[in-house]
Coordinates of C-alpha atoms in Angstrom, one line a residue:
M49 CA 12.2 -52.0 -3.3
K50 CA 10.5 -55.2 -3.8
A51 CA 9.0 -56.0 -7.2
G52 CA 5.4 -56.0 -6.1
R53 CA 5.5 -53.3 -3.8
I54 CA 3.6 -49.7 -5.0
Q55 CA 4.4 -46.7 -2.7
F56 CA 3.2 -43.2 -2.9
T57 CA 4.0 -39.7 -0.5
Y58 CA 1.0 -38.4 1.5
L59 CA 1.1 -35.0 1.8
S60 CA -1.2 -32.8 4.1
Q61 CA -2.0 -29.2 3.5
S62 CA -0.1 -29.0 6.8
D63 CA 2.7 -30.8 4.9
L64 CA 2.5 -28.3 2.3
L65 CA 2.7 -25.8 4.3
K66 CA 6.0 -26.8 6.1
A67 CA 7.8 -27.3 2.9
G68 CA 6.6 -23.9 2.0
C69 CA 4.2 -24.4 -0.9
F70 CA 2.6 -21.0 -0.1
D71 CA 4.6 -19.6 -2.2
I72 CA 3.2 -17.2 -4.6
E73 CA 6.4 -16.9 -6.9
M74 CA 6.6 -20.7 -7.3
A75 CA 2.9 -20.5 -8.5
L76 CA 3.3 -17.8 -10.6
N77 CA 6.1 -20.0 -12.5
A78 CA 4.7 -23.2 -12.7
A79 CA 1.8 -21.4 -14.0
E80 CA 3.4 -19.4 -16.4
K81 CA 5.5 -22.7 -17.8
G82 CA 1.9 -24.8 -17.8
L83 CA 0.7 -22.1 -20.0
V84 CA 3.8 -22.5 -22.5
A85 CA 3.9 -26.1 -22.3
Y86 CA 0.2 -26.6 -23.4
H87 CA 0.6 -24.1 -26.1
N88 CA 3.6 -26.4 -27.1
N89 CA 1.6 -29.1 -27.4
E90 CA 3.1 -30.8 -24.3
V91 CA 0.3 -31.3 -22.2
L92 CA -2.7 -33.6 -22.5
F93 CA -5.8 -31.8 -21.5
P94 CA -8.8 -34.3 -22.0
E95 CA -12.4 -33.2 -21.1
K96 CA -13.5 -32.9 -17.2
I97 CA -16.1 -35.1 -15.9
V98 CA -18.3 -33.1 -14.1
Q99 CA -21.2 -34.8 -11.6
I100 CA -24.0 -32.0 -10.6
F101 CA -26.0 -32.9 -7.7
N102 CA -28.5 -29.7 -7.4
E103 CA -29.0 -27.9 -10.5
E104 CA -30.4 -24.8 -8.1
T105 CA -26.9 -24.3 -5.8
Q106 CA -24.7 -25.9 -8.2
E107 CA -23.5 -28.4 -5.8
R108 CA -21.3 -30.7 -7.7
I109 CA -18.3 -32.8 -7.7
N110 CA -15.4 -32.4 -10.9
C111 CA -12.4 -34.8 -12.0
L112 CA -10.1 -33.1 -14.1
P113 CA -7.1 -34.4 -15.5
A114 CA -4.1 -33.1 -17.4
T115 CA -0.3 -35.1 -18.5
F116 CA 2.7 -33.1 -18.5
I117 CA 4.2 -35.4 -21.1
K118 CA 8.3 -34.1 -20.8
D119 CA 7.9 -34.0 -16.9
K120 CA 6.7 -38.1 -17.5
I121 CA 3.6 -37.2 -14.9
C122 CA -0.2 -37.3 -14.8
G123 CA -2.4 -35.7 -12.7
V124 CA -6.3 -35.6 -11.7
K125 CA -7.7 -32.8 -9.3
W126 CA -10.8 -34.2 -7.6
V127 CA -12.7 -31.4 -6.4
S128 CA -15.8 -30.5 -4.8
V129 CA -17.9 -27.4 -5.0
F130 CA -20.5 -26.8 -2.6
P131 CA -21.3 -23.2 -2.9
M132 CA -24.1 -23.2 0.3
N133 CA -21.6 -24.9 2.8
P134 CA -20.9 -21.7 4.4
V135 CA -24.7 -21.0 4.5
K136 CA -25.8 -24.4 5.9
Y137 CA -22.8 -25.9 8.0
G138 CA -20.5 -22.7 8.5
T139 CA -17.7 -24.5 6.4
Q140 CA -15.8 -24.1 3.3
N141 CA -17.7 -24.4 -0.2
L142 CA -14.6 -26.0 -1.8
S143 CA -12.2 -29.3 -1.1
A144 CA -9.7 -30.8 -3.3
V145 CA -7.6 -33.9 -3.7
I146 CA -4.7 -34.2 -6.5
I147 CA -3.2 -37.6 -7.5
L148 CA 0.0 -37.4 -9.1
S149 CA 1.6 -40.9 -11.1
E150 CA 4.5 -41.3 -13.5
I151 CA 3.7 -42.4 -17.0
E152 CA 6.7 -44.8 -17.0
R153 CA 4.9 -47.6 -15.2
G154 CA 1.7 -45.7 -14.3
Y155 CA 2.1 -46.1 -10.7
P156 CA 1.0 -43.2 -8.0
V157 CA 3.6 -41.2 -6.8
A158 CA 1.6 -38.6 -4.6
V159 CA -1.8 -38.2 -3.3
M160 CA -1.8 -34.6 -1.8
D161 CA -4.3 -32.0 -0.6
G162 CA -5.7 -29.9 -3.4
T163 CA -7.7 -27.4 -1.7
L164 CA -4.4 -25.0 -0.9
C165 CA -3.5 -25.9 -4.9
S166 CA -7.0 -24.8 -6.3
N167 CA -7.1 -21.4 -4.4
I168 CA -3.3 -20.6 -5.0
R169 CA -4.0 -21.6 -8.8
V170 CA -6.8 -18.8 -9.2
A171 CA -4.7 -16.6 -7.5
A172 CA -1.8 -17.0 -9.5
M173 CA -3.6 -16.9 -12.7
G174 CA -5.1 -13.3 -11.7
G175 CA -1.5 -12.4 -10.8
L176 CA 0.1 -13.6 -13.8
A177 CA -2.7 -11.1 -15.9
A178 CA -2.2 -8.3 -13.5
K179 CA 1.9 -8.5 -14.2
Y180 CA 0.8 -8.1 -17.8
L181 CA -2.1 -6.1 -17.6
A182 CA -2.3 -3.9 -14.8
R183 CA -0.7 -0.3 -14.3
K184 CA 2.6 -0.7 -12.2
D185 CA 1.6 2.3 -10.3
S186 CA -1.1 0.5 -9.1
E187 CA -2.2 1.5 -5.3
I188 CA -5.8 0.9 -4.5
I189 CA -7.5 -2.6 -5.2
G190 CA -10.9 -3.3 -4.5
F191 CA -13.0 -6.5 -3.9
I192 CA -16.2 -7.7 -4.0
G193 CA -16.4 -10.9 -2.5
A194 CA -14.2 -11.7 0.8
G195 CA -13.5 -15.5 0.8
E196 CA -10.6 -17.9 0.4
Q197 CA -10.0 -17.1 -3.3
A198 CA -10.2 -13.1 -2.8
K199 CA -8.0 -13.5 0.4
M200 CA -5.5 -15.6 -1.8
H201 CA -6.1 -12.9 -4.5
L202 CA -4.9 -10.0 -2.4
L203 CA -1.6 -11.7 -1.9
A204 CA -0.6 -12.6 -5.5
M205 CA -1.9 -9.0 -6.5
K206 CA 0.5 -7.5 -4.0
H207 CA 3.4 -9.9 -5.1
V208 CA 3.2 -8.5 -8.7
L209 CA 1.9 -5.1 -7.8
P210 CA 4.1 -3.8 -4.8
K211 CA 2.8 -0.5 -5.0
L212 CA -0.6 -1.4 -3.5
R213 CA -1.2 0.1 -0.3
E214 CA -5.1 0.4 0.1
C215 CA -7.4 -2.6 0.0
R216 CA -10.9 -2.1 0.1
V217 CA -13.6 -4.9 0.8
C218 CA -17.1 -5.7 0.3
A219 CA -19.0 -8.8 1.0
K220 CA -22.3 -10.0 1.6
T221 CA -21.8 -9.2 5.5
A222 CA -19.7 -6.5 7.5
H223 CA -18.8 -9.5 9.4
E224 CA -17.2 -11.1 6.6
E225 CA -15.4 -8.3 5.6
E226 CA -13.9 -7.9 9.0
Q227 CA -12.8 -11.5 9.3
F228 CA -11.0 -11.0 5.7
I229 CA -9.1 -7.6 6.9
E230 CA -8.0 -9.7 10.5
E231 CA -7.0 -12.6 8.7
L232 CA -4.7 -10.3 6.0
S233 CA -3.7 -7.6 7.7
P234 CA -1.0 -9.4 9.8
L235 CA 0.3 -10.6 6.3
I236 CA 0.4 -7.3 4.8
P237 CA 2.2 -5.0 6.8
G238 CA 1.4 -1.5 6.0
M239 CA -1.5 -2.1 3.7
E240 CA -4.6 0.1 5.1
F241 CA -7.7 -2.1 4.8
V242 CA -11.3 -0.6 4.6
S243 CA -14.5 -2.5 5.0
T244 CA -17.4 -1.0 2.8
K245 CA -20.3 -2.3 5.3
T246 CA -21.5 -4.5 2.2
D247 CA -21.3 -1.3 -0.2
G248 CA -20.0 -2.7 -3.6
K249 CA -19.4 1.0 -5.0
K250 CA -17.5 2.6 -2.2
A251 CA -15.4 -0.9 -2.7
M252 CA -14.7 -0.5 -6.7
E253 CA -15.1 2.9 -7.3
G254 CA -11.9 4.8 -8.1
A255 CA -10.0 1.1 -7.9
D256 CA -7.0 0.7 -9.4
V257 CA -7.8 -3.3 -9.5
L258 CA -11.0 -4.6 -9.0
V259 CA -11.7 -8.6 -8.0
T260 CA -14.8 -10.0 -8.0
A261 CA -14.5 -13.8 -6.2
T262 CA -18.4 -14.4 -5.4
S263 CA -20.5 -17.3 -5.9
A264 CA -23.4 -15.1 -6.7
Q265 CA -25.1 -15.0 -10.2
A266 CA -25.9 -11.5 -10.3
P267 CA -24.3 -8.2 -12.2
L268 CA -22.5 -7.0 -8.8
L269 CA -19.8 -4.6 -10.4
K270 CA -21.1 -1.8 -12.7
A271 CA -19.4 -0.3 -15.2
G272 CA -19.4 3.2 -13.9
W273 CA -17.5 2.1 -11.1
M274 CA -14.4 1.3 -13.3
K275 CA -12.2 4.0 -13.9
L276 CA -9.8 4.6 -16.6
G277 CA -6.8 2.7 -16.2
S278 CA -8.1 0.1 -14.3
F279 CA -7.5 -3.5 -14.7
Y280 CA -10.4 -6.4 -13.6
S281 CA -9.9 -9.6 -12.4
H282 CA -13.2 -11.9 -12.9
I283 CA -13.0 -15.3 -10.7
G284 CA -16.7 -16.6 -10.7
G285 CA -19.5 -17.0 -13.1
W286 CA -21.9 -13.4 -13.6
E287 CA -20.7 -11.1 -11.3
D288 CA -20.8 -8.0 -13.4
E289 CA -22.9 -6.1 -15.8
Y290 CA -22.3 -6.6 -19.6
A291 CA -21.1 -3.0 -19.8
V292 CA -18.2 -3.5 -18.2
A293 CA -16.9 -5.8 -20.7
K294 CA -18.2 -3.5 -23.7
Q295 CA -16.3 -0.3 -22.2
C296 CA -13.3 -2.2 -21.7
D297 CA -10.1 -1.7 -24.3
K298 CA -9.1 -5.2 -24.0
I299 CA -10.9 -8.6 -22.8
V300 CA -8.1 -11.4 -21.9
C301 CA -8.8 -15.1 -20.8
D302 CA -6.9 -17.8 -19.7
D303 CA -8.8 -19.8 -22.4
W304 CA -11.4 -18.1 -24.6
E305 CA -12.4 -21.4 -26.2
T306 CA -13.1 -22.8 -22.8
V307 CA -14.6 -19.7 -21.3
K308 CA -16.9 -19.2 -24.0
H309 CA -19.1 -22.5 -23.4
R310 CA -19.7 -21.6 -19.5
T311 CA -21.8 -19.4 -17.4
Q312 CA -19.3 -16.4 -17.0
T313 CA -20.6 -13.1 -17.8
I314 CA -18.9 -13.1 -21.4
S315 CA -19.6 -16.7 -21.7
R316 CA -23.2 -15.2 -21.4
M317 CA -22.8 -12.1 -23.7
F318 CA -21.7 -14.6 -26.6
K319 CA -24.1 -16.5 -26.0
E320 CA -26.7 -13.8 -26.8
G321 CA -24.6 -12.6 -29.5
L322 CA -23.7 -9.3 -27.7
L323 CA -19.8 -10.8 -27.8
K324 CA -18.1 -12.2 -30.7
D325 CA -14.7 -14.2 -30.8
E326 CA -13.0 -11.1 -32.6
D327 CA -14.1 -8.9 -29.3
I328 CA -11.8 -11.0 -27.3
Y329 CA -8.3 -9.3 -27.2
A330 CA -5.9 -12.7 -26.3
N331 CA -5.5 -15.4 -24.4
I332 CA -3.0 -14.9 -21.6
V333 CA -0.6 -17.0 -22.8
D334 CA -0.2 -15.1 -26.3
I335 CA 1.2 -12.1 -23.8
V336 CA 3.1 -14.5 -22.0
I337 CA 5.2 -15.4 -25.1
G338 CA 5.3 -11.8 -26.8
K339 CA 2.9 -12.9 -29.6
K340 CA 0.6 -10.1 -28.2
K341 CA 1.3 -7.0 -25.9
G342 CA -0.2 -6.8 -22.7
R343 CA -0.9 -3.2 -21.0
E344 CA 0.0 -0.5 -23.9
S345 CA -1.5 2.9 -22.3
D346 CA -2.2 4.0 -18.7
A347 CA -5.5 4.7 -19.9
E348 CA -6.7 1.7 -21.3
R349 CA -9.8 -0.7 -19.1
I350 CA -8.5 -4.3 -19.1
Y351 CA -11.0 -7.2 -18.5
F352 CA -9.2 -10.6 -17.5
N353 CA -11.6 -13.7 -17.2
A354 CA -10.3 -16.8 -15.8
V355 CA -12.6 -19.7 -16.2
G356 CA -10.1 -22.2 -14.5
L357 CA -7.9 -24.5 -16.5
S358 CA -7.1 -28.1 -14.5
Y359 CA -3.7 -28.4 -16.3
I360 CA -2.4 -25.1 -14.3
D361 CA -3.5 -26.8 -11.0
I362 CA -1.2 -30.2 -11.9
A363 CA 1.8 -27.4 -12.8
I364 CA 1.5 -26.2 -9.7
A365 CA 1.1 -29.7 -7.7
M366 CA 4.2 -30.8 -9.5
A367 CA 5.9 -27.7 -8.0
M368 CA 4.8 -28.4 -4.5
F369 CA 5.4 -32.4 -4.8
A370 CA 9.0 -31.3 -5.8
R371 CA 9.7 -29.0 -3.2
A372 CA 8.3 -31.4 -0.3
R373 CA 10.2 -34.5 -1.6
A374 CA 13.4 -31.9 -1.4
A375 CA 12.4 -31.2 2.0
N376 CA 11.8 -34.8 3.1
I377 CA 8.2 -33.9 3.8
G378 CA 5.3 -36.2 3.6
Q379 CA 4.3 -39.8 4.7
I380 CA 5.5 -42.7 2.4
L381 CA 2.8 -45.1 2.3
D382 CA 2.1 -48.5 1.0
L383 CA -0.6 -48.8 -1.8
Q384 CA 0.7 -52.4 -1.9
E385 CA 3.1 -54.4 -0.3
R386 CA 3.1 -57.4 -3.0
M387 CA 1.2 -58.7 -5.9
I388 CA -2.5 -60.4 -4.4
F389 CA -1.4 -63.8 -5.0
E390 CA 2.1 -63.4 -3.5
N391 CA 0.4 -62.7 -0.5
K392 CA 0.9 -65.8 2.2
Q393 CA -1.9 -65.0 4.1
L394 CA -4.3 -64.6 1.5
I395 CA -6.1 -67.9 2.6
Q396 CA -7.3 -66.3 5.3
Y397 CA -9.2 -63.6 3.4
V398 CA -10.7 -65.2 0.4
K399 CA -14.3 -66.4 0.9
L400 CA -15.8 -68.1 -1.8

């Protein structure tokens, strides 16, 4: 390679799919590895930069960096969240790009779709929590919310809880529920799907695993719907009434210090003095490394809250990039062919 040449690999979402990156097990392993690396102080994880364009709807673009020191890779996720997109334009509410750079010379090595990674990361964290906190004999899963993250969550939950046989779904409209079932049923043969016709109680009451995946800011999940022994994965902001957390035997977070400064249900409870630091049983990494126990009885109700840790996105993106590179998939593009003043045609472009 010429001294002034800088190249990177471009990976579209189609490239990632062709490379076999829609792989729940790969994402789970990368997430677990990332959590342990951060716990061992092997990850640089600065504060994210948030630009909010509409306070009411929370339309925003976030910049989220992280560096894995041992892997010598620095990554950043540039993610837009526009909750009104489905209503206003009939399009998805989230899109993302990830850039990976090596930290020996500081050059980019990959520019890739980040939407697949973002959605699979949410599912991987929920799945990882279910692996340690849900009953192994769980058979019924209920959803409030039927979007991309709910769909991805079902695949992750089925992967770690293979005895799941029935999926109930509640969405804002019956059409969304039917679309969820239409898209997911071919991927999970043998799973019985139930459209609740927007009835949250019907989706959740008696379920072994409960998932809320909405953009709503309302207490949709009621405490009375959560049976003994169930596991609840909370994905969004304010999705459940305070009594849900109050009745749970264990509250586990991806990172409590991060969670408590946000606007999720238990964050609100903390700010209102209804929840204290000591009420949080553990961060999930404490259970992964064996510092704390996971589920200890069949009767425990367990609450898992994931705020989203961008270094996990970067961990999964690194795994995706490695798999794509091994499969020789992706386009090699030039960022620059030579240094600026080595360009012999420069005189054609200079305007003084």
